[in-house]
Coordinates of C-alpha atoms in Angstrom, one line a residue:
M1 CA -11.2 -0.2 -3.4
A2 CA -10.8 -2.4 -6.9
P3 CA -6.9 -2.5 -7.4
A4 CA -5.9 0.2 -9.8
A5 CA -4.2 -0.9 -13.7
L6 CA -0.9 0.4 -13.6
Q7 CA 0.8 1.6 -17.3
V8 CA 4.2 0.5 -17.0
M9 CA 6.3 3.5 -18.1
D10 CA 7.5 2.4 -22.1
L11 CA 9.5 4.1 -24.4
S12 CA 7.4 7.1 -25.7
S13 CA 6.8 7.5 -21.9
L14 CA 10.9 7.5 -21.4
R15 CA 11.7 9.9 -24.3
A16 CA 8.9 12.4 -23.2
V17 CA 10.5 12.4 -19.9
L18 CA 14.0 12.9 -21.1
S19 CA 13.4 15.7 -23.2
E20 CA 11.7 17.8 -21.1
L21 CA 14.5 16.6 -18.1
R22 CA 17.1 17.6 -20.6
K23 CA 15.5 21.7 -20.5
E24 CA 15.4 21.5 -16.8
V25 CA 18.3 19.5 -15.3
L26 CA 21.2 20.1 -17.6
P27 CA 23.7 21.2 -16.8
S28 CA 22.8 20.6 -12.7
R29 CA 24.6 19.8 -8.9
F30 CA 24.2 17.1 -7.6
E31 CA 23.2 17.6 -4.3
K32 CA 22.3 14.5 -2.1
V33 CA 20.3 10.7 -2.7
Q34 CA 18.4 8.8 -0.8
Q35 CA 17.0 4.8 -1.0
P36 CA 13.4 5.1 0.6
E37 CA 12.6 1.7 -0.9
P38 CA 14.6 -1.4 -1.7
H39 CA 14.5 -0.5 -5.9
T40 CA 14.5 3.1 -5.7
L41 CA 16.5 6.2 -5.6
Q42 CA 15.4 9.5 -5.5
L43 CA 18.2 11.9 -6.2
G44 CA 18.6 15.7 -5.4
L45 CA 19.8 18.4 -8.3
R46 CA 20.3 21.4 -7.6
T47 CA 19.7 24.0 -10.6
L48 CA 19.8 28.1 -11.1
K49 CA 15.9 27.4 -10.5
G50 CA 16.4 25.7 -6.8
L51 CA 16.5 22.0 -6.3
V52 CA 14.8 19.3 -8.6
W53 CA 14.3 15.3 -7.4
L54 CA 14.3 12.8 -9.7
E55 CA 13.1 9.3 -8.6
L56 CA 15.0 6.3 -10.5
S57 CA 13.3 3.1 -9.7
W58 CA 14.6 -0.5 -10.8
R59 CA 11.4 -2.2 -9.4
A60 CA 10.1 -4.9 -11.5
D61 CA 6.5 -4.2 -11.9
C62 CA 7.0 -0.5 -12.2
P63 CA 10.3 0.7 -13.4
R64 CA 10.7 4.3 -14.1
L65 CA 12.4 7.4 -14.3
V66 CA 10.4 10.8 -13.4
K67 CA 10.1 14.2 -11.3
I68 CA 8.9 14.1 -8.2
T69 CA 8.1 16.6 -5.9
P70 CA 10.2 17.3 -2.4
P71 CA 10.3 13.6 -0.9
P72 CA 10.3 13.5 2.9
R73 CA 13.9 12.3 4.2
L74 CA 14.1 8.8 4.1
G75 CA 17.0 5.9 3.2
S76 CA 19.7 8.3 2.9
G77 CA 21.9 5.7 5.5
S78 CA 21.5 2.9 2.7
T79 CA 24.4 1.2 1.6
L80 CA 23.5 1.7 -1.6
A81 CA 22.5 5.7 -1.7
Q82 CA 25.9 6.1 0.8
Q83 CA 28.2 4.8 -1.9
I84 CA 26.2 6.9 -4.6
Q85 CA 26.4 10.0 -2.6
H86 CA 30.0 9.4 -2.4
G87 CA 30.7 8.3 -5.8
L88 CA 28.7 11.4 -6.9
R89 CA 30.0 14.0 -4.7
Q90 CA 30.4 18.1 -5.9
M91 CA 29.6 16.4 -9.7
A92 CA 27.5 18.1 -12.1
L93 CA 24.8 16.2 -14.0
I94 CA 25.8 17.7 -17.8
E95 CA 23.9 14.4 -20.1
L96 CA 21.2 12.0 -20.4
K97 CA 21.7 10.0 -22.8
Q98 CA 19.1 6.9 -24.6
K99 CA 19.9 5.2 -27.6
G100 CA 17.5 3.8 -29.9
F101 CA 14.6 2.1 -28.8
D102 CA 16.1 0.8 -25.7
R103 CA 14.9 1.6 -22.3
V104 CA 18.0 2.5 -21.4
V105 CA 19.3 5.8 -19.9
E106 CA 22.9 7.2 -19.1
C107 CA 23.6 10.1 -16.8
G108 CA 26.8 11.4 -17.2
L109 CA 28.6 13.2 -14.6
A110 CA 31.7 15.3 -14.6
H111 CA 33.4 17.8 -12.5
R112 CA 32.2 20.6 -14.6
P113 CA 30.1 21.7 -17.7
G114 CA 32.6 21.0 -20.4
E115 CA 34.7 18.7 -19.0
P116 CA 35.5 14.6 -19.7
I117 CA 32.7 12.3 -17.9
E118 CA 33.8 11.0 -14.6
R119 CA 30.6 8.5 -13.5
T120 CA 28.0 7.3 -15.7
L121 CA 24.8 6.4 -14.0
V122 CA 22.6 3.8 -15.7
L123 CA 19.0 3.1 -15.6
E124 CA 17.8 0.3 -16.9
L125 CA 14.0 -0.2 -17.6
M126 CA 13.3 -3.6 -18.3
G127 CA 10.8 -5.1 -16.5
R128 CA 12.0 -8.1 -14.4
H129 CA 15.8 -7.4 -15.5
S130 CA 15.4 -3.3 -14.6
N131 CA 18.7 -2.8 -12.6
L132 CA 20.6 0.6 -11.8
L133 CA 24.3 0.9 -12.0
L134 CA 27.0 3.3 -11.4
L135 CA 29.8 3.5 -13.8
D136 CA 33.7 4.7 -13.4
R137 CA 35.5 6.6 -16.3
Q138 CA 36.6 3.1 -17.8
R139 CA 32.7 1.8 -17.1
Q140 CA 33.5 -0.6 -14.7
V141 CA 30.8 -1.1 -11.9
I142 CA 31.5 0.5 -8.6
T143 CA 28.3 -0.2 -7.3
L144 CA 24.5 -1.6 -8.8
G145 CA 21.1 -2.1 -7.6
R146 CA 21.2 -5.9 -7.8
Q147 CA 24.2 -8.2 -8.2
V148 CA 23.4 -10.6 -11.5
R149 CA 24.9 -14.0 -10.7
N150 CA 26.0 -16.8 -13.3
H151 CA 23.2 -19.0 -12.5
Q152 CA 20.8 -16.1 -12.8
S153 CA 21.7 -15.1 -16.0
R154 CA 24.0 -16.9 -18.6
V155 CA 23.9 -14.0 -21.3
R156 CA 24.8 -10.8 -19.3
P157 CA 26.2 -11.7 -15.3
I158 CA 27.1 -8.6 -13.5
G159 CA 28.5 -7.7 -10.6
T160 CA 30.8 -4.9 -8.4
A161 CA 34.1 -4.4 -10.6
D162 CA 32.8 -5.8 -14.0
I163 CA 33.0 -4.4 -17.2
Y164 CA 29.6 -2.7 -18.2
V165 CA 28.1 -4.5 -20.9
A166 CA 25.0 -3.2 -22.5
P167 CA 21.7 -5.2 -22.5
P168 CA 21.8 -7.3 -25.5
P169 CA 19.8 -6.1 -28.3
M170 CA 16.2 -5.9 -28.7
Q171 CA 14.4 -8.5 -31.2
G172 CA 12.1 -6.9 -34.2
R173 CA 13.0 -4.1 -36.3
E174 CA 13.3 -0.1 -35.2
P175 CA 10.5 2.0 -36.5
S176 CA 11.3 3.9 -39.1
S177 CA 8.7 7.2 -40.6
K178 CA 10.7 6.2 -44.1
E179 CA 9.0 3.1 -44.5
S180 CA 5.7 3.2 -46.9
L181 CA 2.4 1.6 -46.0
K182 CA 3.4 -1.1 -48.3
R183 CA 6.7 -1.8 -46.7
W184 CA 5.4 -1.4 -43.6
K185 CA 2.1 -3.4 -43.9
D186 CA 4.1 -6.4 -45.8
I187 CA 6.3 -6.4 -42.9
L188 CA 3.5 -7.2 -40.5
C189 CA 2.1 -9.8 -42.7
L190 CA 4.8 -12.1 -42.8
V191 CA 3.1 -14.0 -40.1
P192 CA -0.7 -14.8 -40.3
T193 CA -1.2 -13.7 -36.4
K194 CA -2.8 -11.3 -34.8
L195 CA -1.9 -7.5 -35.0
R196 CA -1.2 -7.4 -31.5
S197 CA 1.7 -10.2 -31.9
A198 CA 2.7 -8.9 -35.0
L199 CA 3.1 -5.3 -33.7
Q200 CA 4.9 -6.5 -30.7
Q201 CA 7.3 -8.8 -32.3
C202 CA 8.2 -7.2 -35.9
Y203 CA 8.8 -3.6 -34.1
Q204 CA 10.7 -2.2 -31.0
G205 CA 9.4 -0.2 -28.7
I206 CA 5.6 -1.5 -29.0
S207 CA 4.4 -2.1 -25.5
P208 CA 0.8 -3.0 -24.6
A209 CA -0.4 0.2 -23.7
L210 CA 1.2 1.9 -27.1
A211 CA -0.1 -0.6 -29.3
L212 CA -3.8 0.1 -27.8
Q213 CA -3.3 3.8 -28.4
L214 CA -1.7 3.0 -32.1
V215 CA -5.1 1.1 -33.1
D216 CA -7.7 3.5 -31.8
D217 CA -8.9 6.1 -29.3
D218 CA -11.9 3.4 -28.3
A219 CA -11.2 1.1 -25.7
K220 CA -13.6 -1.5 -27.0
K221 CA -12.6 -0.7 -30.8
A222 CA -8.8 -1.2 -29.9
H223 CA -9.0 -4.3 -27.9
A224 CA -11.2 -5.6 -30.7
L225 CA -8.8 -4.8 -33.9
L226 CA -5.5 -6.2 -31.8
E227 CA -7.2 -9.7 -31.9
L228 CA -8.3 -10.1 -35.6
S229 CA -5.7 -11.3 -37.6
V230 CA -3.2 -9.0 -39.9
L231 CA -5.2 -11.1 -43.0
E232 CA -8.1 -10.3 -41.5
I233 CA -7.6 -6.5 -41.4
T234 CA -9.4 -3.9 -44.2
D235 CA -7.5 -1.8 -46.6
E236 CA -9.1 1.1 -44.8
Q237 CA -8.6 0.0 -41.6
W238 CA -4.7 -0.3 -42.5
Q239 CA -4.7 3.1 -44.0
H240 CA -6.0 4.1 -40.4
L241 CA -3.4 2.4 -38.6
Y242 CA -0.5 3.6 -41.0
H243 CA -1.6 7.8 -39.9
R244 CA -1.9 7.3 -36.5
W245 CA 1.5 4.7 -36.8
S246 CA 3.4 7.7 -38.8
R247 CA 1.7 10.5 -35.9
W248 CA 3.3 8.6 -33.1
L249 CA 7.1 8.5 -35.4
D250 CA 6.6 12.4 -36.1
C251 CA 6.0 12.6 -32.5
L252 CA 8.9 10.9 -31.0
E253 CA 11.4 12.5 -33.7
K254 CA 10.6 15.9 -33.0
E255 CA 9.8 15.8 -29.7
R256 CA 6.3 16.7 -29.3
F257 CA 4.5 15.1 -26.5
T258 CA 1.8 16.1 -24.4
M259 CA -0.1 14.5 -21.5
R260 CA -3.3 13.1 -22.1
F261 CA -5.2 11.2 -19.7
D262 CA -8.3 10.1 -22.4
G263 CA -7.7 7.0 -24.6
P264 CA -7.9 3.3 -24.2
S265 CA -5.2 3.2 -22.1
S266 CA -4.5 5.1 -18.5
Y267 CA -2.0 8.1 -20.1
R268 CA -0.6 8.8 -23.1
V269 CA 2.5 11.3 -24.2
W270 CA 1.6 11.2 -28.3
D271 CA -1.3 12.9 -29.5
C272 CA -2.7 11.5 -32.9
D273 CA -4.4 14.6 -34.2
N274 CA -2.0 17.8 -33.5
S275 CA -4.5 18.6 -30.7
T276 CA -2.6 20.2 -27.4
S277 CA -6.2 21.1 -26.1
S278 CA -6.9 18.2 -23.8
S279 CA -3.7 18.5 -21.9
S280 CA -4.7 17.8 -18.6
F281 CA -1.6 18.5 -16.3
T282 CA -0.3 22.5 -15.5
D283 CA 2.9 20.9 -13.2
G284 CA 5.1 19.1 -16.2
L285 CA 4.9 16.0 -18.1
S286 CA 7.4 14.4 -16.1
L287 CA 5.7 15.8 -12.4
T288 CA 2.6 14.6 -13.5
L289 CA 4.1 10.9 -14.3
G290 CA 5.9 11.3 -11.4
S291 CA 2.5 12.0 -9.4
Y292 CA 0.8 9.0 -11.1
Y293 CA 3.1 6.6 -10.4
R294 CA 2.8 7.8 -7.0
R295 CA -0.8 7.7 -6.5
H296 CA -1.0 4.0 -8.0
L297 CA 2.0 2.2 -6.3
E298 CA 0.3 3.8 -2.8
T299 CA -2.9 2.3 -3.8
Q300 CA -1.8 -1.1 -4.5
S301 CA 0.7 -0.7 -1.7
L302 CA -2.8 -0.1 0.7
N303 CA -4.3 -2.8 -0.6
Q304 CA -1.7 -4.9 -0.5
L305 CA -2.0 -4.5 3.3
A306 CA -5.5 -4.2 3.3
E307 CA -5.9 -8.1 2.1
D308 CA -3.0 -9.0 4.0
L309 CA -4.5 -7.4 7.3
Q310 CA -7.8 -9.0 6.3
K311 CA -6.5 -12.7 6.1
R312 CA -4.7 -12.4 9.5
L313 CA -8.1 -11.2 10.9
C314 CA -9.7 -14.1 9.6
Q315 CA -7.1 -16.6 10.6
W316 CA -7.2 -15.3 14.7
R317 CA -10.6 -15.2 14.5
Q318 CA -10.9 -18.9 13.1
R319 CA -8.1 -19.6 15.9
E320 CA -10.0 -17.9 18.8
E321 CA -13.7 -19.6 17.8
Q322 CA -12.1 -22.8 17.6
A323 CA -10.3 -22.5 21.0
L324 CA -13.3 -20.9 22.3
G325 CA -15.3 -23.9 21.4
E326 CA -12.9 -26.6 22.8
Q327 CA -13.1 -24.9 26.1
Q328 CA -16.9 -24.5 26.2
G329 CA -17.1 -27.8 25.2
R330 CA -15.0 -29.0 28.2
L331 CA -17.2 -26.6 30.4
N332 CA -20.1 -28.4 29.3
E333 CA -18.7 -31.6 30.2
T334 CA -17.9 -30.9 33.9
S335 CA -22.2 -30.4 34.5
Q336 CA -21.5 -34.4 34.4
S337 CA -19.9 -33.8 38.7
N338 CA -23.2 -34.3 40.6
S339 CA -24.2 -37.1 38.7
L340 CA -20.6 -38.8 38.8
Q341 CA -20.8 -38.1 42.5
Q342 CA -24.2 -39.4 42.9
Q343 CA -23.2 -42.6 41.3
A344 CA -20.5 -43.3 43.6
D345 CA -22.6 -42.3 46.9
A346 CA -25.1 -45.3 45.6
M347 CA -22.4 -47.4 45.2
L348 CA -21.1 -46.8 48.5
C349 CA -24.5 -47.5 50.1
L350 CA -24.9 -51.0 48.7
P351 CA -24.3 -54.0 51.5
S352 CA -20.6 -55.5 51.3
P353 CA -19.1 -53.2 48.5
S354 CA -16.2 -55.5 47.7
K355 CA -12.6 -54.0 46.6
D356 CA -12.9 -53.3 43.3
L357 CA -16.2 -51.3 43.7
I358 CA -14.7 -49.3 46.5
N359 CA -12.0 -48.4 43.7
Q360 CA -14.2 -47.5 41.1
T361 CA -16.1 -45.7 43.6
Q362 CA -12.7 -43.2 44.5
K363 CA -12.5 -42.9 40.6
L364 CA -15.5 -41.3 40.1
Y365 CA -15.1 -39.0 43.5
R366 CA -11.7 -38.2 41.9
K367 CA -13.4 -37.0 38.7
A368 CA -16.3 -35.4 39.9
Q369 CA -13.8 -33.3 42.6
K370 CA -11.5 -32.7 38.9
F371 CA -14.6 -31.5 37.3
R372 CA -15.8 -28.6 39.6
R373 CA -11.9 -27.7 40.2
S374 CA -11.7 -27.1 36.6
V375 CA -14.8 -24.9 36.1
P376 CA -12.9 -21.7 37.4
V377 CA -9.9 -22.4 35.2
L378 CA -12.2 -22.9 32.2
K379 CA -14.5 -19.8 32.5
T380 CA -11.4 -18.0 33.0
R381 CA -10.2 -19.3 29.8
I382 CA -13.2 -18.7 28.3
E383 CA -13.9 -15.0 29.3
H384 CA -10.3 -15.0 27.8
H385 CA -10.7 -16.1 25.0
Q386 CA -13.9 -13.4 24.4
Q387 CA -12.4 -11.1 25.4
R388 CA -9.5 -11.8 21.9
L389 CA -12.6 -12.0 19.7
Q390 CA -14.1 -8.8 21.1
L391 CA -10.3 -7.2 20.6
I392 CA -10.6 -8.8 16.9
Q393 CA -14.0 -7.7 16.1
G394 CA -13.1 -4.6 17.3
S395 CA -10.5 -4.4 14.8
E396 CA -12.7 -5.8 12.4
M397 CA -14.6 -2.6 12.2
F398 CA -11.6 -0.2 12.3
L399 CA -10.3 -1.9 9.1
E400 CA -13.8 -1.8 7.5
D401 CA -13.9 2.2 8.3
L402 CA -10.3 2.6 6.9
L403 CA -11.4 0.4 3.6
G404 CA -14.8 2.2 3.3
T405 CA -13.8 5.7 4.6
S406 CA -13.7 8.7 1.4
W407 CA -12.2 11.7 3.2
E408 CA -8.9 10.3 3.7
G409 CA -6.2 10.0 1.8
R410 CA -4.2 6.9 0.8
R411 CA -1.5 7.8 2.6
E412 CA -3.2 8.5 5.8
R413 CA -5.0 5.3 5.2
S414 CA -1.9 3.2 5.1
I415 CA -0.1 4.7 7.9
R416 CA -3.2 4.1 10.0
L417 CA -3.3 0.6 8.5
Q418 CA 0.3 -0.2 9.3
E419 CA -0.4 1.2 13.0
L420 CA -3.6 -1.6 13.3
R421 CA -0.9 -4.3 12.2
Q422 CA 1.4 -3.5 14.5
E423 CA -1.1 -3.3 17.4
L424 CA -2.9 -6.5 16.5
D425 CA 0.5 -8.5 16.2
E426 CA 1.5 -6.8 20.0
L427 CA -2.5 -8.1 21.3
L428 CA -2.5 -11.1 19.5
I429 CA 0.9 -12.9 19.1
S430 CA 2.0 -14.5 22.2
Q431 CA 5.0 -12.6 23.6
S432 CA 7.2 -13.2 26.2
R433 CA 6.6 -11.0 29.6
N434 CA 9.9 -8.9 29.2
R435 CA 9.5 -8.8 25.7
Q436 CA 6.3 -6.7 26.0
K437 CA 7.1 -4.3 28.8
R438 CA 10.0 -3.6 26.5
G439 CA 7.9 -2.7 23.6
R440 CA 5.6 -0.9 25.7
R441 CA 8.5 1.1 27.0
N442 CA 9.6 1.9 23.2
Q443 CA 6.0 2.4 21.8
Q444 CA 5.3 5.7 20.0
P445 CA 2.5 8.1 21.9
P446 CA -0.5 7.1 19.6
S447 CA -1.8 10.1 16.9
P448 CA -5.8 9.8 17.2
L449 CA -7.9 12.0 14.5
E450 CA -9.0 15.5 16.2
L451 CA -11.0 17.5 15.3
T452 CA -12.8 20.8 16.0
T453 CA -16.4 21.4 16.7
P454 CA -18.3 24.5 15.9
G455 CA -17.6 25.9 19.3
G456 CA -14.1 25.3 19.3
L457 CA -14.0 22.5 21.2
V458 CA -11.3 19.4 20.3
V459 CA -12.9 16.0 19.6
Q460 CA -10.4 13.3 19.4
I461 CA -11.6 9.8 18.0
G462 CA -9.7 6.9 18.3
R463 CA -8.7 4.5 15.1
N464 CA -7.4 1.3 16.8
H465 CA -7.6 0.1 20.1
R466 CA -4.3 1.9 22.1
Q467 CA -5.9 5.4 20.6
N468 CA -9.4 4.4 22.2
D469 CA -7.4 3.5 25.5
W470 CA -5.3 6.7 25.1
I471 CA -8.2 9.0 24.5
S472 CA -10.4 7.7 27.1
L473 CA -8.8 6.7 30.1
R474 CA -5.3 7.8 29.7
Q475 CA -5.2 11.0 28.1
A476 CA -9.0 12.2 29.7
R477 CA -9.5 15.0 32.2
P478 CA -12.4 15.6 34.8
G479 CA -15.0 17.5 32.4
D480 CA -14.5 15.6 29.0
L481 CA -17.0 13.5 27.5
W482 CA -16.9 10.1 26.3
F483 CA -19.2 8.8 23.6
H484 CA -19.7 5.6 22.2
A485 CA -22.4 3.8 19.9
Q486 CA -24.6 1.8 22.4
E487 CA -23.6 -2.1 22.2
C488 CA -22.3 -1.9 19.0
P489 CA -18.4 -1.9 17.9
G490 CA -17.1 1.5 17.4
S491 CA -14.1 4.3 18.1
H492 CA -14.4 6.1 21.2
V493 CA -15.3 9.6 20.6
V494 CA -13.9 12.3 23.4
L495 CA -15.2 15.6 23.4
K496 CA -12.4 18.0 25.2
A497 CA -15.2 19.9 27.3
S498 CA -12.6 20.4 30.0
N499 CA -11.5 22.9 27.8
G500 CA -14.6 24.5 27.6
H501 CA -18.3 24.8 27.9
A502 CA -20.0 22.3 25.5
E503 CA -22.7 23.5 23.5
E504 CA -25.4 21.8 22.2
A505 CA -23.9 21.5 18.5
D506 CA -20.7 20.4 20.1
L507 CA -22.3 17.4 22.1
Q508 CA -24.6 16.6 18.7
L509 CA -21.1 16.7 16.3
A510 CA -19.0 14.7 19.1
A511 CA -22.2 11.8 18.9
D512 CA -22.7 12.1 14.9
L513 CA -19.1 11.0 14.7
A514 CA -19.3 8.3 17.0
A515 CA -22.4 7.2 15.0
H516 CA -20.1 7.4 12.0
F517 CA -17.2 5.5 13.5
S518 CA -19.2 2.7 14.1
R519 CA -20.5 -0.5 12.9
A520 CA -23.7 0.9 12.7
R521 CA -22.7 3.8 10.6
G522 CA -25.1 2.6 7.6
N523 CA -28.2 3.1 9.7
Q524 CA -30.3 7.1 9.6
R525 CA -30.3 7.3 13.2
V526 CA -28.2 5.8 15.5
P527 CA -28.1 5.4 19.9
V528 CA -25.2 6.9 21.0
V529 CA -24.4 6.6 24.6
M530 CA -22.9 9.9 26.3
V531 CA -20.3 9.6 29.7
P532 CA -18.5 11.7 31.7
T533 CA -14.6 10.1 31.2
S534 CA -14.7 10.4 35.3
N535 CA -17.4 7.5 35.0
L536 CA -15.3 5.3 32.6
Q537 CA -13.7 2.2 34.3
R538 CA -11.0 -0.6 32.5
I539 CA -11.8 -3.7 32.6
P540 CA -8.9 -5.5 34.6
G541 CA -7.1 -8.1 32.1
A542 CA -9.0 -7.3 28.9
G543 CA -7.3 -5.4 26.5
P544 CA -6.6 -1.5 25.6
G545 CA -9.5 0.3 24.9
T546 CA -12.3 -2.6 26.7
V547 CA -14.2 -0.2 29.6
R548 CA -17.1 -0.1 31.4
Y549 CA -19.3 2.9 32.1
R550 CA -21.8 4.4 34.9
D551 CA -24.4 7.2 34.6
G552 CA -24.6 7.2 31.0
N553 CA -26.9 9.2 29.3
L554 CA -28.5 8.0 25.5
C555 CA -28.6 10.7 22.9
W556 CA -29.9 9.8 19.1
A557 CA -27.0 10.6 16.1
E558 CA -26.7 10.5 12.2
P559 CA -23.9 9.0 11.0
D560 CA -24.0 11.2 7.8
R561 CA -23.9 14.1 9.3
G562 CA -20.7 13.2 10.6
L563 CA -19.6 12.3 7.5
Q564 CA -20.5 15.8 6.1
H565 CA -18.3 17.5 8.9
L566 CA -15.4 15.2 8.0
S567 CA -15.5 15.9 4.3
A568 CA -15.5 19.4 5.0
S569 CA -12.7 19.6 7.2
E570 CA -9.9 19.4 4.8
L571 CA -8.3 16.6 7.0
L572 CA -6.3 14.8 3.6
V573 CA -5.0 14.7 1.0

């Protein structure tokens, strides 16, 4: 999965969201708040049409104010959420204010519409300086997202009980539709620099994404023109740029916003040609932006989690291979025991051996005996490291499956990755016996993937080692059938034939799924072993999900058929 480029919420996006939210949530009654992430709050506001959820985030790489769908209950017990819940109880949101070209939003709340503002929730969307603050009537800080100490900022330290001071003014001029083409061009040409730098340095509110949008709808042309010096731009190009500049300002002043996903950046909230036919949303601009950011943040989180897991698996594999090599080398040394024994015997057969020779002979005997005693110990260690390597190899297969799947959603894959990481921490990181027992006692029951066959039977698919162990050995009943790709790392697949008669189509589907959820999924046909679960046996000392079997039947499966069934099952999102 390639990391998706995330477009930061700039002034134009913020103005568009506020324009829509003022119509939808003013006035509204504050009802609940929760903090699902360290730098994100979710507010529930009650309107005449129902409960509306807003997401306010001061995360450095993605500060935002958007509308979201009703979120899961998560984070209502955090300290910040409790402080805001107490501070805003029984209050109404009556104002959403944003001045000039600063990305600072003030949410004014009073006891009733028309009464003086009692609390102000301030959201500052300023990159790594972003913050969220709750102010009282005297604009004194009640609580805030992050304290800014003196050593962190000499310009504007701020903490609880301080009087709120607005951020320092932005550099550059405020864009104005009253500026003529000549005046606008002269300002940009004061310093012979690239057009990109001139736009962002001379005027406020010009983000990198907006600069691209102002130049051209074609990404290549936009990037090329932004890299030109202002002295190299032709009069015709200046006319074109000024037309788009004027159109952008007109959209801001008249609050005519529309959501577009074409152009040189990921999205755009203004239209340069008065056309609204390309708007590609039906849920509202703010909610569409909320979905956009949530989708990209989930993808980023998924990629980071996958990279971390890949790195840890690689480190564990290297460590186990090194340890296995060391133990194998020591086992190879024990082959000298017979040679040492023979040397000692030959020395004792000499006529009149000296005292030193007898001592040397005894050392050889002791060394030979030590080698022989160490053989079973070394074999046990080698078997231990081999089993751990099998666990790692299986986990690598599970990871490949999660990253390569096209039918499963980001959120579900993220949950699966977290389960896999937690499982590996428990299985591969050394822990005390008491801690292991406590972990097993507090562990949630596994949740394997379940599908329904054409005959109405349930098929269970293990997506990690514990799920394999759960469906194959702990939850299996007499009559259930176990499927696994032959001599290949893969998931355990169990057809719950104990609940009914398994038709040929049911057996074939289970085999196809076992082939798809294996490292052999790239082949057109894969040999799959089918075994009654009663013929499975756990291997003593091995990791979870490691089994041996007897009396298995071989069948042929096609991984692509399994994938087609998964795609048609609508498991996901």
